[in-house]
Short mmCIF file of C-alpha atoms and ligand atoms in Angstrom, two decimals:
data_model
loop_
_atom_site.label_atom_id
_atom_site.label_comp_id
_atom_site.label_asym_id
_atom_site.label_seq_id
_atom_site.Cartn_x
_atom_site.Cartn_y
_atom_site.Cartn_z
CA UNK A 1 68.49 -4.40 -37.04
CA UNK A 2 68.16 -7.37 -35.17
CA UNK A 3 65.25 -10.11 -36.69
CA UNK A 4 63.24 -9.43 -32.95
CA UNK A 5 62.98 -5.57 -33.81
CA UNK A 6 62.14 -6.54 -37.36
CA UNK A 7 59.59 -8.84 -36.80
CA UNK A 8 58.63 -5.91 -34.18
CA UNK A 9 58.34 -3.58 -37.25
CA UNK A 10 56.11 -6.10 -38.99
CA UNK A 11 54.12 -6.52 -36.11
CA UNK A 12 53.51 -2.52 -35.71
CA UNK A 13 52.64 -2.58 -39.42
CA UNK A 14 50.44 -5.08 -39.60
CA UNK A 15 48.45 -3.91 -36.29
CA UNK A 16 48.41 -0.50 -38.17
CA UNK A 17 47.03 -1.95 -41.19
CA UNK A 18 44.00 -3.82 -39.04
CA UNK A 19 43.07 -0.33 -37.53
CA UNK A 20 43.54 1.18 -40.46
CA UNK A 21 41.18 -1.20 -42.04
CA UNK A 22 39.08 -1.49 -39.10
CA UNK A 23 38.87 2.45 -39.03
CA UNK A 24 37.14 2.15 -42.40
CA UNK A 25 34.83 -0.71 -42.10
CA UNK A 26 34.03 0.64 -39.03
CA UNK A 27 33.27 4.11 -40.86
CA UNK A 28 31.04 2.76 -43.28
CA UNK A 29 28.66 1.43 -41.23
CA UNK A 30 28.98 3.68 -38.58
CA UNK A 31 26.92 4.70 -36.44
CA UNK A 32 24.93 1.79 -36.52
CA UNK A 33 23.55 1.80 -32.75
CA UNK A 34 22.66 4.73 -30.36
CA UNK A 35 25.74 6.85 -29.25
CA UNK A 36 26.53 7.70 -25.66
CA UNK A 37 27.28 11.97 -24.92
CA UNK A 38 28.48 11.97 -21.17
CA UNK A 39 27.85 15.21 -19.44
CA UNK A 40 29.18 15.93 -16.18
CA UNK A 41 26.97 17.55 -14.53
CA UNK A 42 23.35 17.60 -13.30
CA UNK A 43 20.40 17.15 -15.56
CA UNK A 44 19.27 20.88 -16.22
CA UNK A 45 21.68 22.68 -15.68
CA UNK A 46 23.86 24.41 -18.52
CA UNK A 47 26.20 21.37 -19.66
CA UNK A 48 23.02 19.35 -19.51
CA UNK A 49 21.05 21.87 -21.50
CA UNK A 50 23.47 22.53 -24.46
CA UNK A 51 23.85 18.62 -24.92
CA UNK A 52 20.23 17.93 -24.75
CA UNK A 53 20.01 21.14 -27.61
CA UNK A 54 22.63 19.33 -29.78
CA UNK A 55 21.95 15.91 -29.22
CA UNK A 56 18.47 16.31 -30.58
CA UNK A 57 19.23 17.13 -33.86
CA UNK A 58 22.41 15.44 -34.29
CA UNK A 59 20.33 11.73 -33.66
CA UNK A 60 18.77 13.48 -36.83
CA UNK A 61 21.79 13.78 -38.61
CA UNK A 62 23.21 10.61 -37.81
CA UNK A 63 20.45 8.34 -37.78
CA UNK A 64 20.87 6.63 -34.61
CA UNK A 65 19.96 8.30 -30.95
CA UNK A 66 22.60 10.41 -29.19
CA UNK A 67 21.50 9.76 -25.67
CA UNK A 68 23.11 12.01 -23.24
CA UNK A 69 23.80 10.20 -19.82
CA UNK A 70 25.09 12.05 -16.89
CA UNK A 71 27.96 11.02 -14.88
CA UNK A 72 28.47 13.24 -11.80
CA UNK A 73 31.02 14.18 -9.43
CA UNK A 74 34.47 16.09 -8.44
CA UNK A 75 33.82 19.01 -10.98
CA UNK A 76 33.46 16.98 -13.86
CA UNK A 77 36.77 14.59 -13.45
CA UNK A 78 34.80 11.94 -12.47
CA UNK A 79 32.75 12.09 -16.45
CA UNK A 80 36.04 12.38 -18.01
CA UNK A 81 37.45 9.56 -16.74
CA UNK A 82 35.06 7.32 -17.69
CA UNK A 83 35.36 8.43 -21.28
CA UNK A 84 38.72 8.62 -21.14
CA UNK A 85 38.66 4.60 -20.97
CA UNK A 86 35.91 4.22 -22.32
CA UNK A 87 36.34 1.84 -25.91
CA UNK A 88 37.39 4.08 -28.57
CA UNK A 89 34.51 2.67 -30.96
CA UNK A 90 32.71 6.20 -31.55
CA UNK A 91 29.49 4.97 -29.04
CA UNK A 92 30.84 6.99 -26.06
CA UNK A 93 31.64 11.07 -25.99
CA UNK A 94 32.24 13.54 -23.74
CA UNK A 95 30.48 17.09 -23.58
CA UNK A 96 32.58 19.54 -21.18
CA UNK A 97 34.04 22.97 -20.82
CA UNK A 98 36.84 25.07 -18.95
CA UNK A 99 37.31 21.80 -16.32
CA UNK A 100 38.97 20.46 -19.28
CA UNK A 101 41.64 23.54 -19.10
CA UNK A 102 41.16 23.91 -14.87
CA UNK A 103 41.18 20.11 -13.93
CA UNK A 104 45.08 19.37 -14.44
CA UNK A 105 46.18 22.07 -12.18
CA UNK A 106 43.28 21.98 -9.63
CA UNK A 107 44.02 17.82 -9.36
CA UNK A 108 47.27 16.49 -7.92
CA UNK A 109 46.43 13.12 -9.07
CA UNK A 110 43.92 12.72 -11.95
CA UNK A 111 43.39 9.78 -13.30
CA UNK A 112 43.60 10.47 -16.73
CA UNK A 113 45.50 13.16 -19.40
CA UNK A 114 43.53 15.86 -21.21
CA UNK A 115 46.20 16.40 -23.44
CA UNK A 116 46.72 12.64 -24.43
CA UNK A 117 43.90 10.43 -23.33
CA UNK A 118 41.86 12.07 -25.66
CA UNK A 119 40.89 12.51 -28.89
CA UNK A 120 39.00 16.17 -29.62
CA UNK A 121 36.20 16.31 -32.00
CA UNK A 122 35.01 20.19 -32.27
CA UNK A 123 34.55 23.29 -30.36
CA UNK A 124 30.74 24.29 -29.75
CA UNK A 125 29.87 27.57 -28.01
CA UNK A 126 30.80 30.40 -25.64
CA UNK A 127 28.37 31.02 -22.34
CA UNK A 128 28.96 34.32 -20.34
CA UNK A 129 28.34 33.78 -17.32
CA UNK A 130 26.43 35.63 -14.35
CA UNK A 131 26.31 36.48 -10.78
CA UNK A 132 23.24 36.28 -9.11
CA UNK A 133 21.17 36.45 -5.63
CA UNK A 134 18.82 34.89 -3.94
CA UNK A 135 15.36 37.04 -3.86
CA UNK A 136 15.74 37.01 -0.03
CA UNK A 137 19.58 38.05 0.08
CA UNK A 138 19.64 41.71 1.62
CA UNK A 139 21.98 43.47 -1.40
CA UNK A 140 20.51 44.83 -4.50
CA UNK A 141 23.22 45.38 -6.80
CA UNK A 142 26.69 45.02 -6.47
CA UNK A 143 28.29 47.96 -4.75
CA UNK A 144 26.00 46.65 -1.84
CA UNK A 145 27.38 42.66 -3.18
CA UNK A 146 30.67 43.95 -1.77
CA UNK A 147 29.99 45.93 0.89
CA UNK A 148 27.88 43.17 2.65
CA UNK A 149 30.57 40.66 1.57
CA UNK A 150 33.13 42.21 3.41
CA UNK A 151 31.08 42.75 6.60
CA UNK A 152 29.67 39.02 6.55
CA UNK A 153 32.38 36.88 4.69
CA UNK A 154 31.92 33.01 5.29
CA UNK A 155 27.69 33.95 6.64
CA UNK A 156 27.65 33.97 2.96
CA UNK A 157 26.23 30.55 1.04
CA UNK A 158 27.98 30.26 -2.26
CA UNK A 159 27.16 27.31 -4.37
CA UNK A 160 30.30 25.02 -5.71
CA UNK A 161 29.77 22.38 -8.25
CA UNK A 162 33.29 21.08 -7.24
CA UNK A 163 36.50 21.67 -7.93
CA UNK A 164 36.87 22.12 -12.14
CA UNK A 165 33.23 23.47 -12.35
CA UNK A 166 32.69 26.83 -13.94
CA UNK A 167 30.58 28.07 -10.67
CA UNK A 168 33.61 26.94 -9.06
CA UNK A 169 36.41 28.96 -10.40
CA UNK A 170 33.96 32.02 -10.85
CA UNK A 171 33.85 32.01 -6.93
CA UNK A 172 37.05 31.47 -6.47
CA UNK A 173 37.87 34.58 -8.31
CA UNK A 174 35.27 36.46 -6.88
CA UNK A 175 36.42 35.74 -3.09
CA UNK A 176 40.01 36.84 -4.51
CA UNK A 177 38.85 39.89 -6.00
CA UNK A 178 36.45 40.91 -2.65
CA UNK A 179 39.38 39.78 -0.14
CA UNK A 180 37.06 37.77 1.39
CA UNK A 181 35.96 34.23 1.86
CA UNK A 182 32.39 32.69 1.26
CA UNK A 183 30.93 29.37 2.73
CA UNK A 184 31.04 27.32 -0.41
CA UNK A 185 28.00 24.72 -0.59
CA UNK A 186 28.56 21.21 -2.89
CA UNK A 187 26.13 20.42 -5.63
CA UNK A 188 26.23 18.37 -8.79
CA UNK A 189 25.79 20.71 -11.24
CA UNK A 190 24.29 24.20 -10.79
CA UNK A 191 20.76 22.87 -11.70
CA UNK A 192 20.18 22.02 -8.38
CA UNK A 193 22.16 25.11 -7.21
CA UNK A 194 19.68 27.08 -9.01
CA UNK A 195 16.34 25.44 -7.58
CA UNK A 196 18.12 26.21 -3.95
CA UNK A 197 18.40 30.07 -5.06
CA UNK A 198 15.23 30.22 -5.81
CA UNK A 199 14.38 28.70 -2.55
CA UNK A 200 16.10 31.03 -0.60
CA UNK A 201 18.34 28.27 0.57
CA UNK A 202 21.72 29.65 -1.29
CA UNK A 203 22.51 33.27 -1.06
CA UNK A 204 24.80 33.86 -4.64
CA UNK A 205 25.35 31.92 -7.88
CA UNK A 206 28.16 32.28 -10.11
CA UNK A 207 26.40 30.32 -13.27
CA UNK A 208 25.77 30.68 -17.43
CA UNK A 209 23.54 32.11 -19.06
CA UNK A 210 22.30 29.06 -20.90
CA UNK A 211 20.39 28.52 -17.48
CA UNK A 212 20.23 31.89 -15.74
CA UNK A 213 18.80 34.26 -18.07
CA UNK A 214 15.06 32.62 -18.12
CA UNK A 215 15.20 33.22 -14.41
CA UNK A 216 16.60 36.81 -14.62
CA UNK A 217 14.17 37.39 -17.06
CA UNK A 218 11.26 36.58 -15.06
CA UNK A 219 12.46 38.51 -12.03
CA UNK A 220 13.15 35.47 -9.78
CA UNK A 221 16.97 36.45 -9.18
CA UNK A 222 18.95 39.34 -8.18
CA UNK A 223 21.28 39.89 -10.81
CA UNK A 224 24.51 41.54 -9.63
CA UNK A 225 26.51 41.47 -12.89
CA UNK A 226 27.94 39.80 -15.80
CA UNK A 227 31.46 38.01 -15.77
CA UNK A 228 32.23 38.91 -19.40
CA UNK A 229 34.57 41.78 -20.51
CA UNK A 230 31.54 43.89 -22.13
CA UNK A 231 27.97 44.51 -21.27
CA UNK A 232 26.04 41.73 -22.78
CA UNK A 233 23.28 42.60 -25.50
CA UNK A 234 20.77 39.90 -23.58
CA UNK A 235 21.46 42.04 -20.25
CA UNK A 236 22.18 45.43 -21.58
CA UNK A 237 21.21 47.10 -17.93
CA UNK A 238 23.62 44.21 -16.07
CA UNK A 239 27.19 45.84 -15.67
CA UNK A 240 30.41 44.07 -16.18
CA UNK A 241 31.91 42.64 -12.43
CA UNK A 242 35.20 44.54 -13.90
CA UNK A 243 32.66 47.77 -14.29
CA UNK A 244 31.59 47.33 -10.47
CA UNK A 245 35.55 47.64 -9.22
CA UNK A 246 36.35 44.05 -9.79
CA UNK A 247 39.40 44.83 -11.94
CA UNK A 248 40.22 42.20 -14.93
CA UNK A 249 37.75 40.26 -13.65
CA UNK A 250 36.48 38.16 -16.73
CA UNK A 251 35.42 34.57 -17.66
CA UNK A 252 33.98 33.06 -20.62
CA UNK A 253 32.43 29.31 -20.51
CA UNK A 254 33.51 27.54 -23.42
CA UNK A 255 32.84 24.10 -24.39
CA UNK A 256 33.68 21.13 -26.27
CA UNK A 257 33.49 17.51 -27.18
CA UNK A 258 35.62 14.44 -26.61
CA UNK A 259 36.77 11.10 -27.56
CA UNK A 260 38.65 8.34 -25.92
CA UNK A 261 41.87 8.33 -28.05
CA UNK A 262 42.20 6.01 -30.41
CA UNK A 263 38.71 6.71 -31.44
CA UNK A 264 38.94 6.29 -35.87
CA UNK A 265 39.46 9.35 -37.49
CA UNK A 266 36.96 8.51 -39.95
CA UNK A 267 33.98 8.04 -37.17
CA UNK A 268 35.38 11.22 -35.24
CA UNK A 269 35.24 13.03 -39.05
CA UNK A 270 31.52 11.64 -39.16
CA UNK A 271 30.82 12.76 -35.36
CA UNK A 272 31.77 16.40 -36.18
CA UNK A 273 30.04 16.50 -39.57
CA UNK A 274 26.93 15.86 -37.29
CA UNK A 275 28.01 18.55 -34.91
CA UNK A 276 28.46 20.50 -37.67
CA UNK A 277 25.52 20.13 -38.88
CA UNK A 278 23.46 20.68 -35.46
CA UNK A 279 25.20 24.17 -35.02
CA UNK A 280 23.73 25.01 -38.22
CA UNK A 281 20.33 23.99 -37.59
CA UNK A 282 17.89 27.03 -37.22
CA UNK A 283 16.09 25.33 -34.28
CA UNK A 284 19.55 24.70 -32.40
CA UNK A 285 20.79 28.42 -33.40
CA UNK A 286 17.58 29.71 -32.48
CA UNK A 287 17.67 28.38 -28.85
CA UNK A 288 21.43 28.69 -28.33
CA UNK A 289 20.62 32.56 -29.46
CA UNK A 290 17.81 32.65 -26.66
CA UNK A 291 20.10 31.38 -23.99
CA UNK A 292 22.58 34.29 -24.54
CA UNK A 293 25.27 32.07 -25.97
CA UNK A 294 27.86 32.30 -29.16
CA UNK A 295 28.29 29.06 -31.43
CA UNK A 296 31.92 29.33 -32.41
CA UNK A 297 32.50 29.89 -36.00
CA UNK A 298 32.87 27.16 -38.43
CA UNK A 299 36.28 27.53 -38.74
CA UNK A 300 36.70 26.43 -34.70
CA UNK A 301 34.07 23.38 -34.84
CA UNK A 302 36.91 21.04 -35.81
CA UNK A 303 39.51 18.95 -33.62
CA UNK A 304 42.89 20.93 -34.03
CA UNK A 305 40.65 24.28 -33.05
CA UNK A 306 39.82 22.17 -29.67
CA UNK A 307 43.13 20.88 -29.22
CA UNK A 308 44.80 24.17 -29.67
CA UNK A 309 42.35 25.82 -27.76
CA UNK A 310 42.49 23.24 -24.58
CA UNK A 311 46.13 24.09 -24.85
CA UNK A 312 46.63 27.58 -24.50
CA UNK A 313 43.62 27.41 -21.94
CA UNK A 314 45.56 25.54 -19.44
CA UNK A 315 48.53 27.83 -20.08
CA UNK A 316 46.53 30.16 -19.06
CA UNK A 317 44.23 29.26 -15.74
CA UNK A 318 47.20 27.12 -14.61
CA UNK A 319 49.51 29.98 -13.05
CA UNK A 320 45.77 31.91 -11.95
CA UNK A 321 44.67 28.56 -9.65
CA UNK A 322 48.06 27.93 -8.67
CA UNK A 323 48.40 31.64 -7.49
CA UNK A 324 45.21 31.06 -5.68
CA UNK A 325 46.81 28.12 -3.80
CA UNK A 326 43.80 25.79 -5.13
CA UNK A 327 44.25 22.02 -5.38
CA UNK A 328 42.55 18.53 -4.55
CA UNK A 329 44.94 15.15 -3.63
C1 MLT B 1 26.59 22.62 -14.86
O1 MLT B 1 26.34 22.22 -15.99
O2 MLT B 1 25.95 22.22 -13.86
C2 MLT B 1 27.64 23.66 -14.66
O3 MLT B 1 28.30 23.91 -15.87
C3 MLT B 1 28.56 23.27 -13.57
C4 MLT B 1 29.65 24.28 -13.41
O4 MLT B 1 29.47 25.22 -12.65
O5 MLT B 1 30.69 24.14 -14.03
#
């Protein structure tokens, strides 16, 4: 060994000793100002409402405000960016679901690495999603969904939170599945998608349940059908899209929180004792439960479930958007 690559050695030691000891100073006194959860999507729509749910009580847990700030644009790359290099001091996290998964296939060039700019802090919940019209869309019910899509194709308004959103890939698969093609209209988040439905300004909706199922509830959407492999005990009457002749057709929203790598293990240890904690709260478990979603057992809310999760997810909607011939420079 020459005395360059020793003193090299010494160097990497040394620098591992300081985070080392800065991990723990850092983790006793931690958090000890309000804490940044980056959503990114629209205020009010389903991202936006399952961080608002958590945040709440984990600012309880933690002692110090988890504000949620939302950082919009190209289907959620643009939010997880910014925490990817964002400083890994446990004051910035990122909230986010399947994009995670969809995002390195869909993006020739993105600017950052799920599977190494990142460090993963728990699993949360799983959203079924719906399909929906507009009150003032002719079909009823979805024999007459596909039956009017294939007469009227791209006449058809289809709202598109951008490429790596949930409504997104749900359309996508939808327009496979029909064999036809809708007009896709750009939102930033399907909050605001969901005020146009109810305007009458957007014909259909691909979106979760964690926002749709107060308006299905109070009759102020068509509901065509749900996108998960069984009947859903919130929607017992709503059949499967698989049941209505869409064959295999089946997506589940999951979601999850991020750090920008590097973050201490000890602060991303206390982060997902508080998100722990939140998914255990009756208030939190109560609402999630109203919304029509699943908190993942406690056995997922940790980092290597994420990780390992985020993993086989890609393997698996990678080949499915490639095959769809889906991509943005
Ligand atoms: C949202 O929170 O607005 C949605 O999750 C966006 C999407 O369709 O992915």
């Amino acid at each position: 060994m020459t005395i360059a690559q020793s003193l090299r050695g010494m160097l990497v030691g040394a620098s591992l000793l300081t985070t080392i000891m800065t991990g723990s100073a850092l983790a006793q006194t931690y958090p000890s100002k309000p804490i940044s959860l980056v959503v990114p999507f629209a205020a009010g729509g389903p991202t936006d409402v399952l961080a608002r749910t958590l945040a709440a009580s984990m600012t309880k847990s933690l002692g110090q405000t988890v504000v949620v700030e939302n950082r919009l644009g190209a289907g959620g790359t643009v939010a997880a960016g910014v925490v990817a290099k964002a400083a890994p001091d446990g004051y910035t996290f990122l909230i986010h679901h399947n994009g995670m998964a969809t995002a390195p296939t869909l993006y020739r060039k993105l600017p950052f690495d799920v599977l190494t700019d990142f460090s993963y802090v728990s699993l949360l919940a799983d959203v079924p999603m719906t399909f929906l019209g507009s009150k003032k869309f002719p079909p009823n019910n979805m024999a007459e969904f596909i039956q009017y899509a294939k007469a009227n194709g791209d006449k058809i308004n289809l709202a598109n939170a951008g490429l790596g959103a949930v409504s997104q890939l749900c359309g996508t698969l939808l327009q496979q599945a029909i064999g036809t093609g809708f007009t896709s209209i750009p939102y930033s988040g399907t909050g605001p998608a969901m005020t146009a439905l109810l305007g009458g300004q957007l014909d259909i909706l691909c979106d979760q349940t964690t926002q749709t199922l107060p308006q299905i509830k109070a009759d102020k959407v068509k509901l065509y059908g749900v996108t998960t492999k069984n009947r859903l005990a919130s929607l017992p009457d709503a059949p499967t899209l698989a049941e209505s002749g869409l064959k295999d057709f089946e997506i589940v929203v999951w979601h999850g929180i991020y750090a920008p790598k590097g973050t201490p293990p000890e602060v991303i240890a206390r982060f997902n004792q508080a998100v722990k904690d939140a998914l255990k709260d009756p208030a939190v478990i109560q609402k999630i439960q109203d919304l029509g979603a699943v908190i993942v057992p406690e056995s997922q809310q940790n980092p290597a479930a994420l990780q390992a999760w985020l993993k086989s997810e890609i393997g698996k909607w990678g080949p499915l958007l490639k095959a769809a011939g889906q991509y943005a420079d």
